[in-house]
Amino acid sequence: ALLERLPLTPTPLQSSPARAATPPVPRFQASPSVHANIPRPALPDAFNGDRALGERFLQSCITYIQLSGEAFPSDTLKIAWVLSYMKSG
């Protein structure tokens, strides 16, 4: 349920048979000098499975992803990043 609320890119429906997709190549082309003066958003706290804190965790992840858009070129990377902060539960 939490992952359904992530800002993911819509995937168009395919009418042709599915083919094996090649994994996307990460696009990290920004030089450090370009973003040196831009403040970085705070990282989310690790999620421990407490449902009372789930909404806060999700909003923290969404905010970070939206403010760091270039660092997340694919939906798969967004999901993996969020899951990396889910430590238990």
mmCIF file of N, CA, C and O in Angstrom:
data_model
loop_
_atom_site.group_PDB
_atom_site.id
_atom_site.type_symbol
_atom_site.label_atom_id
_atom_site.label_comp_id
_atom_site.label_asym_id
_atom_site.label_seq_id
_atom_site.Cartn_x
_atom_site.Cartn_y
_atom_site.Cartn_z
ATOM 1 N N ALA A 1 0.815 -1.189 0.000
ATOM 2 C CA ALA A 1 0.000 0.000 0.000
ATOM 3 C C ALA A 1 0.861 1.257 0.000
ATOM 4 O O ALA A 1 0.513 2.229 -0.641
ATOM 5 N N LEU A 2 1.989 1.219 0.715
ATOM 6 C CA LEU A 2 2.847 2.402 0.737
ATOM 7 C C LEU A 2 3.466 2.669 -0.620
ATOM 8 O O LEU A 2 3.549 3.812 -1.055
ATOM 9 N N LEU A 3 3.894 1.615 -1.314
ATOM 10 C CA LEU A 3 4.548 1.804 -2.609
ATOM 11 C C LEU A 3 3.601 2.324 -3.665
ATOM 12 O O LEU A 3 4.024 2.934 -4.632
ATOM 13 N N GLU A 4 2.300 2.124 -3.488
ATOM 14 C CA GLU A 4 1.327 2.624 -4.462
ATOM 15 C C GLU A 4 1.289 4.146 -4.474
ATOM 16 O O GLU A 4 0.851 4.745 -5.440
ATOM 17 N N ARG A 5 1.769 4.792 -3.431
ATOM 18 C CA ARG A 5 1.703 6.242 -3.345
ATOM 19 C C ARG A 5 2.986 6.928 -3.786
ATOM 20 O O ARG A 5 3.066 8.142 -3.777
ATOM 21 N N LEU A 6 3.999 6.163 -4.192
ATOM 22 C CA LEU A 6 5.233 6.766 -4.689
ATOM 23 C C LEU A 6 4.979 7.467 -6.016
ATOM 24 O O LEU A 6 4.154 7.011 -6.806
ATOM 25 N N PRO A 7 5.697 8.553 -6.293
ATOM 26 C CA PRO A 7 5.523 9.260 -7.566
ATOM 27 C C PRO A 7 6.213 8.506 -8.704
ATOM 28 O O PRO A 7 7.305 8.838 -9.109
ATOM 29 N N LEU A 8 5.565 7.481 -9.211
ATOM 30 C CA LEU A 8 6.138 6.660 -10.267
ATOM 31 C C LEU A 8 5.682 7.138 -11.631
ATOM 32 O O LEU A 8 4.630 7.737 -11.780
ATOM 33 N N THR A 9 6.473 6.844 -12.632
ATOM 34 C CA THR A 9 6.160 7.193 -14.002
ATOM 35 C C THR A 9 5.147 6.196 -14.541
ATOM 36 O O THR A 9 5.342 4.992 -14.410
ATOM 37 N N PRO A 10 4.039 6.655 -15.137
ATOM 38 C CA PRO A 10 3.063 5.716 -15.690
ATOM 39 C C PRO A 10 3.692 4.857 -16.777
ATOM 40 O O PRO A 10 4.471 5.334 -17.592
ATOM 41 N N THR A 11 3.353 3.588 -16.774
ATOM 42 C CA THR A 11 3.856 2.661 -17.772
ATOM 43 C C THR A 11 2.761 2.420 -18.806
ATOM 44 O O THR A 11 1.663 2.016 -18.454
ATOM 45 N N PRO A 12 3.042 2.667 -20.104
ATOM 46 C CA PRO A 12 2.019 2.436 -21.123
ATOM 47 C C PRO A 12 1.731 0.944 -21.265
ATOM 48 O O PRO A 12 2.604 0.103 -21.078
ATOM 49 N N LEU A 13 0.488 0.628 -21.595
ATOM 50 C CA LEU A 13 0.103 -0.753 -21.820
ATOM 51 C C LEU A 13 0.724 -1.258 -23.110
ATOM 52 O O LEU A 13 0.778 -0.557 -24.107
ATOM 53 N N GLN A 14 1.183 -2.495 -23.077
ATOM 54 C CA GLN A 14 1.797 -3.075 -24.260
ATOM 55 C C GLN A 14 0.828 -4.071 -24.872
ATOM 56 O O GLN A 14 0.302 -4.930 -24.194
ATOM 57 N N SER A 15 0.607 -3.962 -26.169
ATOM 58 C CA SER A 15 -0.285 -4.895 -26.844
ATOM 59 C C SER A 15 0.486 -6.027 -27.500
ATOM 60 O O SER A 15 -0.066 -7.041 -27.850
ATOM 61 N N SER A 16 1.790 -5.851 -27.669
ATOM 62 C CA SER A 16 2.604 -6.881 -28.287
ATOM 63 C C SER A 16 3.137 -7.826 -27.212
ATOM 64 O O SER A 16 3.173 -7.479 -26.040
ATOM 65 N N PRO A 17 3.577 -9.009 -27.597
ATOM 66 C CA PRO A 17 4.127 -9.934 -26.606
ATOM 67 C C PRO A 17 5.317 -9.327 -25.884
ATOM 68 O O PRO A 17 6.096 -8.576 -26.462
ATOM 69 N N ALA A 18 5.443 -9.672 -24.617
ATOM 70 C CA ALA A 18 6.524 -9.118 -23.796
ATOM 71 C C ALA A 18 7.868 -9.679 -24.246
ATOM 72 O O ALA A 18 7.998 -10.846 -24.557
ATOM 73 N N ARG A 19 8.845 -8.790 -24.299
ATOM 74 C CA ARG A 19 10.208 -9.184 -24.619
ATOM 75 C C ARG A 19 11.073 -8.958 -23.387
ATOM 76 O O ARG A 19 10.738 -8.158 -22.534
ATOM 77 N N ALA A 20 12.168 -9.641 -23.337
ATOM 78 C CA ALA A 20 13.095 -9.433 -22.232
ATOM 79 C C ALA A 20 13.648 -8.015 -22.329
ATOM 80 O O ALA A 20 14.227 -7.630 -23.334
ATOM 81 N N ALA A 21 13.437 -7.258 -21.291
ATOM 82 C CA ALA A 21 13.878 -5.868 -21.289
ATOM 83 C C ALA A 21 15.321 -5.785 -20.805
ATOM 84 O O ALA A 21 15.718 -6.515 -19.913
ATOM 85 N N THR A 22 16.065 -4.902 -21.416
ATOM 86 C CA THR A 22 17.418 -4.663 -20.935
ATOM 87 C C THR A 22 17.337 -3.643 -19.821
ATOM 88 O O THR A 22 16.549 -2.701 -19.899
ATOM 89 N N PRO A 23 18.104 -3.824 -18.761
ATOM 90 C CA PRO A 23 18.027 -2.879 -17.653
ATOM 91 C C PRO A 23 18.494 -1.495 -18.082
ATOM 92 O O PRO A 23 19.392 -1.372 -18.916
ATOM 93 N N PRO A 24 17.857 -0.451 -17.535
ATOM 94 C CA PRO A 24 18.261 0.903 -17.907
ATOM 95 C C PRO A 24 19.647 1.222 -17.372
ATOM 96 O O PRO A 24 20.071 0.720 -16.346
ATOM 97 N N VAL A 25 20.337 2.057 -18.108
ATOM 98 C CA VAL A 25 21.666 2.503 -17.706
ATOM 99 C C VAL A 25 21.493 3.745 -16.846
ATOM 100 O O VAL A 25 20.806 4.686 -17.249
ATOM 101 N N PRO A 26 22.055 3.753 -15.629
ATOM 102 C CA PRO A 26 21.913 4.946 -14.780
ATOM 103 C C PRO A 26 22.483 6.181 -15.468
ATOM 104 O O PRO A 26 23.502 6.118 -16.136
ATOM 105 N N ARG A 27 21.789 7.306 -15.283
ATOM 106 C CA ARG A 27 22.211 8.563 -15.902
ATOM 107 C C ARG A 27 22.701 9.524 -14.824
ATOM 108 O O ARG A 27 21.964 10.372 -14.365
ATOM 109 N N PHE A 28 23.920 9.373 -14.387
ATOM 110 C CA PHE A 28 24.484 10.271 -13.393
ATOM 111 C C PHE A 28 25.512 11.137 -14.099
ATOM 112 O O PHE A 28 26.684 10.836 -14.133
ATOM 113 N N GLN A 29 25.052 12.243 -14.692
ATOM 114 C CA GLN A 29 25.911 13.071 -15.503
ATOM 115 C C GLN A 29 26.185 14.439 -14.895
ATOM 116 O O GLN A 29 26.970 15.195 -15.423
ATOM 117 N N ALA A 30 25.532 14.745 -13.793
ATOM 118 C CA ALA A 30 25.718 16.071 -13.210
ATOM 119 C C ALA A 30 27.096 16.174 -12.572
ATOM 120 O O ALA A 30 27.548 15.268 -11.895
ATOM 121 N N SER A 31 27.752 17.277 -12.820
ATOM 122 C CA SER A 31 29.053 17.481 -12.211
ATOM 123 C C SER A 31 28.855 18.068 -10.820
ATOM 124 O O SER A 31 27.886 18.786 -10.579
ATOM 125 N N PRO A 32 29.756 17.795 -9.894
ATOM 126 C CA PRO A 32 29.597 18.309 -8.531
ATOM 127 C C PRO A 32 29.532 19.823 -8.458
ATOM 128 O O PRO A 32 28.853 20.369 -7.616
ATOM 129 N N SER A 33 30.196 20.521 -9.360
ATOM 130 C CA SER A 33 30.208 21.979 -9.302
ATOM 131 C C SER A 33 28.855 22.590 -9.654
ATOM 132 O O SER A 33 28.510 23.655 -9.179
ATOM 133 N N VAL A 34 28.054 21.883 -10.462
ATOM 134 C CA VAL A 34 26.748 22.404 -10.855
ATOM 135 C C VAL A 34 25.797 22.446 -9.667
ATOM 136 O O VAL A 34 25.035 23.381 -9.495
ATOM 137 N N HIS A 35 25.855 21.423 -8.818
ATOM 138 C CA HIS A 35 24.914 21.317 -7.699
ATOM 139 C C HIS A 35 25.552 21.650 -6.356
ATOM 140 O O HIS A 35 24.975 21.357 -5.323
ATOM 141 N N ALA A 36 26.708 22.272 -6.357
ATOM 142 C CA ALA A 36 27.428 22.526 -5.112
ATOM 143 C C ALA A 36 26.659 23.445 -4.166
ATOM 144 O O ALA A 36 26.748 23.292 -2.961
ATOM 145 N N ASN A 37 25.874 24.393 -4.684
ATOM 146 C CA ASN A 37 25.193 25.359 -3.831
ATOM 147 C C ASN A 37 23.733 25.016 -3.575
ATOM 148 O O ASN A 37 23.049 25.764 -2.894
ATOM 149 N N ILE A 38 23.259 23.907 -4.105
ATOM 150 C CA ILE A 38 21.864 23.523 -3.908
ATOM 151 C C ILE A 38 21.756 22.700 -2.638
ATOM 152 O O ILE A 38 22.469 21.709 -2.471
ATOM 153 N N PRO A 39 20.875 23.094 -1.697
ATOM 154 C CA PRO A 39 20.747 22.310 -0.468
ATOM 155 C C PRO A 39 20.176 20.924 -0.751
ATOM 156 O O PRO A 39 19.353 20.753 -1.646
ATOM 157 N N ARG A 40 20.645 19.943 -0.010
ATOM 158 C CA ARG A 40 20.175 18.578 -0.181
ATOM 159 C C ARG A 40 19.042 18.313 0.805
ATOM 160 O O ARG A 40 19.115 18.709 1.961
ATOM 161 N N PRO A 41 17.996 17.618 0.379
ATOM 162 C CA PRO A 41 16.909 17.291 1.306
ATOM 163 C C PRO A 41 17.378 16.264 2.337
ATOM 164 O O PRO A 41 18.315 15.503 2.098
ATOM 165 N N ALA A 42 16.709 16.240 3.470
ATOM 166 C CA ALA A 42 17.046 15.285 4.526
ATOM 167 C C ALA A 42 16.638 13.875 4.101
ATOM 168 O O ALA A 42 15.605 13.684 3.460
ATOM 169 N N LEU A 43 17.457 12.906 4.458
ATOM 170 C CA LEU A 43 17.135 11.510 4.186
ATOM 171 C C LEU A 43 16.048 11.055 5.155
ATOM 172 O O LEU A 43 15.978 11.541 6.285
ATOM 173 N N PRO A 44 15.205 10.125 4.737
ATOM 174 C CA PRO A 44 14.177 9.636 5.657
ATOM 175 C C PRO A 44 14.791 8.784 6.764
ATOM 176 O O PRO A 44 15.855 8.183 6.584
ATOM 177 N N ASP A 45 14.136 8.754 7.911
ATOM 178 C CA ASP A 45 14.541 7.840 8.967
ATOM 179 C C ASP A 45 14.208 6.427 8.515
ATOM 180 O O ASP A 45 13.262 6.216 7.751
ATOM 181 N N ALA A 46 14.951 5.454 8.984
ATOM 182 C CA ALA A 46 14.659 4.060 8.647
ATOM 183 C C ALA A 46 13.283 3.691 9.201
ATOM 184 O O ALA A 46 12.920 4.101 10.306
ATOM 185 N N PHE A 47 12.521 2.970 8.414
ATOM 186 C CA PHE A 47 11.172 2.555 8.815
ATOM 187 C C PHE A 47 11.281 1.233 9.561
ATOM 188 O O PHE A 47 11.838 0.267 9.054
ATOM 189 N N ASN A 48 10.716 1.186 10.775
ATOM 190 C CA ASN A 48 10.827 -0.008 11.594
ATOM 191 C C ASN A 48 9.556 -0.856 11.609
ATOM 192 O O ASN A 48 9.446 -1.792 12.388
ATOM 193 N N GLY A 49 8.609 -0.541 10.766
ATOM 194 C CA GLY A 49 7.381 -1.317 10.687
ATOM 195 C C GLY A 49 6.233 -0.763 11.517
ATOM 196 O O GLY A 49 5.119 -1.291 11.469
ATOM 197 N N ASP A 50 6.468 0.293 12.275
ATOM 198 C CA ASP A 50 5.421 0.895 13.098
ATOM 199 C C ASP A 50 4.412 1.587 12.189
ATOM 200 O O ASP A 50 4.717 2.586 11.538
ATOM 201 N N ARG A 51 3.196 1.046 12.139
ATOM 202 C CA ARG A 51 2.178 1.593 11.231
ATOM 203 C C ARG A 51 1.823 3.042 11.550
ATOM 204 O O ARG A 51 1.424 3.796 10.672
ATOM 205 N N ALA A 52 1.965 3.444 12.805
ATOM 206 C CA ALA A 52 1.657 4.823 13.182
ATOM 207 C C ALA A 52 2.640 5.802 12.536
ATOM 208 O O ALA A 52 2.319 6.967 12.339
ATOM 209 N N LEU A 53 3.837 5.326 12.202
ATOM 210 C CA LEU A 53 4.854 6.188 11.588
ATOM 211 C C LEU A 53 4.946 5.998 10.079
ATOM 212 O O LEU A 53 5.768 6.636 9.419
ATOM 213 N N GLY A 54 4.107 5.138 9.514
ATOM 214 C CA GLY A 54 4.171 4.830 8.084
ATOM 215 C C GLY A 54 3.918 6.022 7.184
ATOM 216 O O GLY A 54 4.622 6.225 6.197
ATOM 217 N N GLU A 55 2.930 6.829 7.512
ATOM 218 C CA GLU A 55 2.603 7.999 6.694
ATOM 219 C C GLU A 55 3.756 8.999 6.689
ATOM 220 O O GLU A 55 4.105 9.551 5.652
ATOM 221 N N ARG A 56 4.352 9.213 7.844
ATOM 222 C CA ARG A 56 5.485 10.148 7.937
ATOM 223 C C ARG A 56 6.664 9.636 7.112
ATOM 224 O O ARG A 56 7.319 10.401 6.406
ATOM 225 N N PHE A 57 6.932 8.335 7.196
ATOM 226 C CA PHE A 57 8.017 7.738 6.413
ATOM 227 C C PHE A 57 7.754 7.914 4.923
ATOM 228 O O PHE A 57 8.639 8.333 4.171
ATOM 229 N N LEU A 58 6.541 7.611 4.493
ATOM 230 C CA LEU A 58 6.201 7.720 3.076
ATOM 231 C C LEU A 58 6.336 9.155 2.581
ATOM 232 O O LEU A 58 6.914 9.404 1.515
ATOM 233 N N GLN A 59 5.832 10.111 3.329
ATOM 234 C CA GLN A 59 5.941 11.512 2.921
ATOM 235 C C GLN A 59 7.399 11.958 2.848
ATOM 236 O O GLN A 59 7.789 12.717 1.956
ATOM 237 N N SER A 60 8.210 11.477 3.767
ATOM 238 C CA SER A 60 9.631 11.800 3.749
ATOM 239 C C SER A 60 10.297 11.253 2.488
ATOM 240 O O SER A 60 11.098 11.939 1.847
ATOM 241 N N CYS A 61 9.942 10.021 2.108
ATOM 242 C CA CYS A 61 10.499 9.414 0.894
ATOM 243 C C CYS A 61 10.043 10.159 -0.356
ATOM 244 O O CYS A 61 10.847 10.440 -1.253
ATOM 245 N N ILE A 62 8.767 10.481 -0.430
ATOM 246 C CA ILE A 62 8.220 11.189 -1.593
ATOM 247 C C ILE A 62 8.890 12.552 -1.741
ATOM 248 O O ILE A 62 9.281 12.951 -2.836
ATOM 249 N N THR A 63 9.039 13.262 -0.641
ATOM 250 C CA THR A 63 9.684 14.575 -0.680
ATOM 251 C C THR A 63 11.110 14.458 -1.192
ATOM 252 O O THR A 63 11.538 15.222 -2.068
ATOM 253 N N TYR A 64 11.858 13.497 -0.680
ATOM 254 C CA TYR A 64 13.245 13.325 -1.110
ATOM 255 C C TYR A 64 13.314 13.004 -2.599
ATOM 256 O O TYR A 64 14.118 13.580 -3.329
ATOM 257 N N ILE A 65 12.470 12.089 -3.062
ATOM 258 C CA ILE A 65 12.475 11.694 -4.477
ATOM 259 C C ILE A 65 12.130 12.888 -5.374
ATOM 260 O O ILE A 65 12.770 13.114 -6.397
ATOM 261 N N GLN A 66 11.136 13.662 -4.985
ATOM 262 C CA GLN A 66 10.737 14.803 -5.798
ATOM 263 C C GLN A 66 11.803 15.888 -5.833
ATOM 264 O O GLN A 66 11.991 16.537 -6.861
ATOM 265 N N LEU A 67 12.520 16.077 -4.749
ATOM 266 C CA LEU A 67 13.558 17.105 -4.714
ATOM 267 C C LEU A 67 14.880 16.630 -5.303
ATOM 268 O O LEU A 67 15.763 17.441 -5.565
ATOM 269 N N SER A 68 15.013 15.331 -5.501
ATOM 270 C CA SER A 68 16.252 14.760 -6.050
ATOM 271 C C SER A 68 15.955 13.982 -7.318
ATOM 272 O O SER A 68 16.519 12.913 -7.544
ATOM 273 N N GLY A 69 15.083 14.511 -8.151
ATOM 274 C CA GLY A 69 14.591 13.809 -9.324
ATOM 275 C C GLY A 69 15.645 13.208 -10.231
ATOM 276 O O GLY A 69 15.486 12.100 -10.720
ATOM 277 N N GLU A 70 16.743 13.917 -10.468
ATOM 278 C CA GLU A 70 17.777 13.418 -11.383
ATOM 279 C C GLU A 70 18.475 12.184 -10.846
ATOM 280 O O GLU A 70 19.042 11.414 -11.597
ATOM 281 N N ALA A 71 18.439 11.979 -9.543
ATOM 282 C CA ALA A 71 19.100 10.817 -8.941
ATOM 283 C C ALA A 71 18.268 9.542 -9.099
ATOM 284 O O ALA A 71 18.760 8.463 -8.836
ATOM 285 N N PHE A 72 17.021 9.676 -9.537
ATOM 286 C CA PHE A 72 16.111 8.538 -9.674
ATOM 287 C C PHE A 72 15.562 8.466 -11.093
ATOM 288 O O PHE A 72 14.408 8.817 -11.336
ATOM 289 N N PRO A 73 16.363 7.991 -12.046
ATOM 290 C CA PRO A 73 15.920 7.983 -13.440
ATOM 291 C C PRO A 73 14.888 6.896 -13.763
ATOM 292 O O PRO A 73 14.292 6.930 -14.819
ATOM 293 N N SER A 74 14.652 5.953 -12.855
ATOM 294 C CA SER A 74 13.677 4.901 -13.148
ATOM 295 C C SER A 74 12.827 4.597 -11.920
ATOM 296 O O SER A 74 13.240 4.845 -10.782
ATOM 297 N N ASP A 75 11.658 4.049 -12.165
ATOM 298 C CA ASP A 75 10.770 3.644 -11.076
ATOM 299 C C ASP A 75 11.397 2.538 -10.241
ATOM 300 O O ASP A 75 11.248 2.503 -9.021
ATOM 301 N N THR A 76 12.114 1.647 -10.895
ATOM 302 C CA THR A 76 12.767 0.551 -10.183
ATOM 303 C C THR A 76 13.751 1.091 -9.156
ATOM 304 O O THR A 76 13.812 0.602 -8.025
ATOM 305 N N LEU A 77 14.486 2.110 -9.517
ATOM 306 C CA LEU A 77 15.441 2.717 -8.595
ATOM 307 C C LEU A 77 14.719 3.401 -7.438
ATOM 308 O O LEU A 77 15.167 3.329 -6.288
ATOM 309 N N LYS A 78 13.603 4.059 -7.707
ATOM 310 C CA LYS A 78 12.820 4.693 -6.636
ATOM 311 C C LYS A 78 12.356 3.653 -5.630
ATOM 312 O O LYS A 78 12.489 3.840 -4.415
ATOM 313 N N ILE A 79 11.803 2.564 -6.126
ATOM 314 C CA ILE A 79 11.275 1.515 -5.249
ATOM 315 C C ILE A 79 12.398 0.871 -4.443
ATOM 316 O O ILE A 79 12.281 0.674 -3.231
ATOM 317 N N ALA A 80 13.506 0.566 -5.084
ATOM 318 C CA ALA A 80 14.639 -0.046 -4.381
ATOM 319 C C ALA A 80 15.174 0.883 -3.303
ATOM 320 O O ALA A 80 15.528 0.440 -2.201
ATOM 321 N N TRP A 81 15.222 2.175 -3.592
ATOM 322 C CA TRP A 81 15.715 3.140 -2.622
ATOM 323 C C TRP A 81 14.800 3.190 -1.396
ATOM 324 O O TRP A 81 15.268 3.158 -0.262
ATOM 325 N N VAL A 82 13.487 3.238 -1.621
ATOM 326 C CA VAL A 82 12.539 3.257 -0.503
ATOM 327 C C VAL A 82 12.664 1.959 0.312
ATOM 328 O O VAL A 82 12.728 1.996 1.546
ATOM 329 N N LEU A 83 12.740 0.831 -0.368
ATOM 330 C CA LEU A 83 12.853 -0.437 0.343
ATOM 331 C C LEU A 83 14.141 -0.526 1.152
ATOM 332 O O LEU A 83 14.170 -1.198 2.184
ATOM 333 N N SER A 84 15.182 0.154 0.719
ATOM 334 C CA SER A 84 16.432 0.120 1.471
ATOM 335 C C SER A 84 16.313 0.780 2.843
ATOM 336 O O SER A 84 17.120 0.529 3.732
ATOM 337 N N TYR A 85 15.300 1.612 3.032
ATOM 338 C CA TYR A 85 15.062 2.252 4.312
ATOM 339 C C TYR A 85 14.050 1.505 5.178
ATOM 340 O O TYR A 85 13.761 1.906 6.288
ATOM 341 N N MET A 86 13.522 0.413 4.672
ATOM 342 C CA MET A 86 12.583 -0.412 5.436
ATOM 343 C C MET A 86 13.395 -1.527 6.097
ATOM 344 O O MET A 86 13.630 -2.575 5.508
ATOM 345 N N LYS A 87 13.810 -1.294 7.330
ATOM 346 C CA LYS A 87 14.731 -2.193 8.016
ATOM 347 C C LYS A 87 14.051 -3.382 8.686
ATOM 348 O O LYS A 87 14.654 -4.412 8.857
ATOM 349 N N SER A 88 12.810 -3.242 9.108
ATOM 350 C CA SER A 88 12.092 -4.360 9.729
ATOM 351 C C SER A 88 10.607 -4.108 9.621
ATOM 352 O O SER A 88 10.162 -3.050 9.238
ATOM 353 N N GLY A 89 9.828 -5.115 9.967
ATOM 354 C CA GLY A 89 8.371 -4.984 9.946
ATOM 355 C C GLY A 89 7.827 -5.320 8.640
ATOM 356 O O GLY A 89 6.822 -5.219 8.158
#
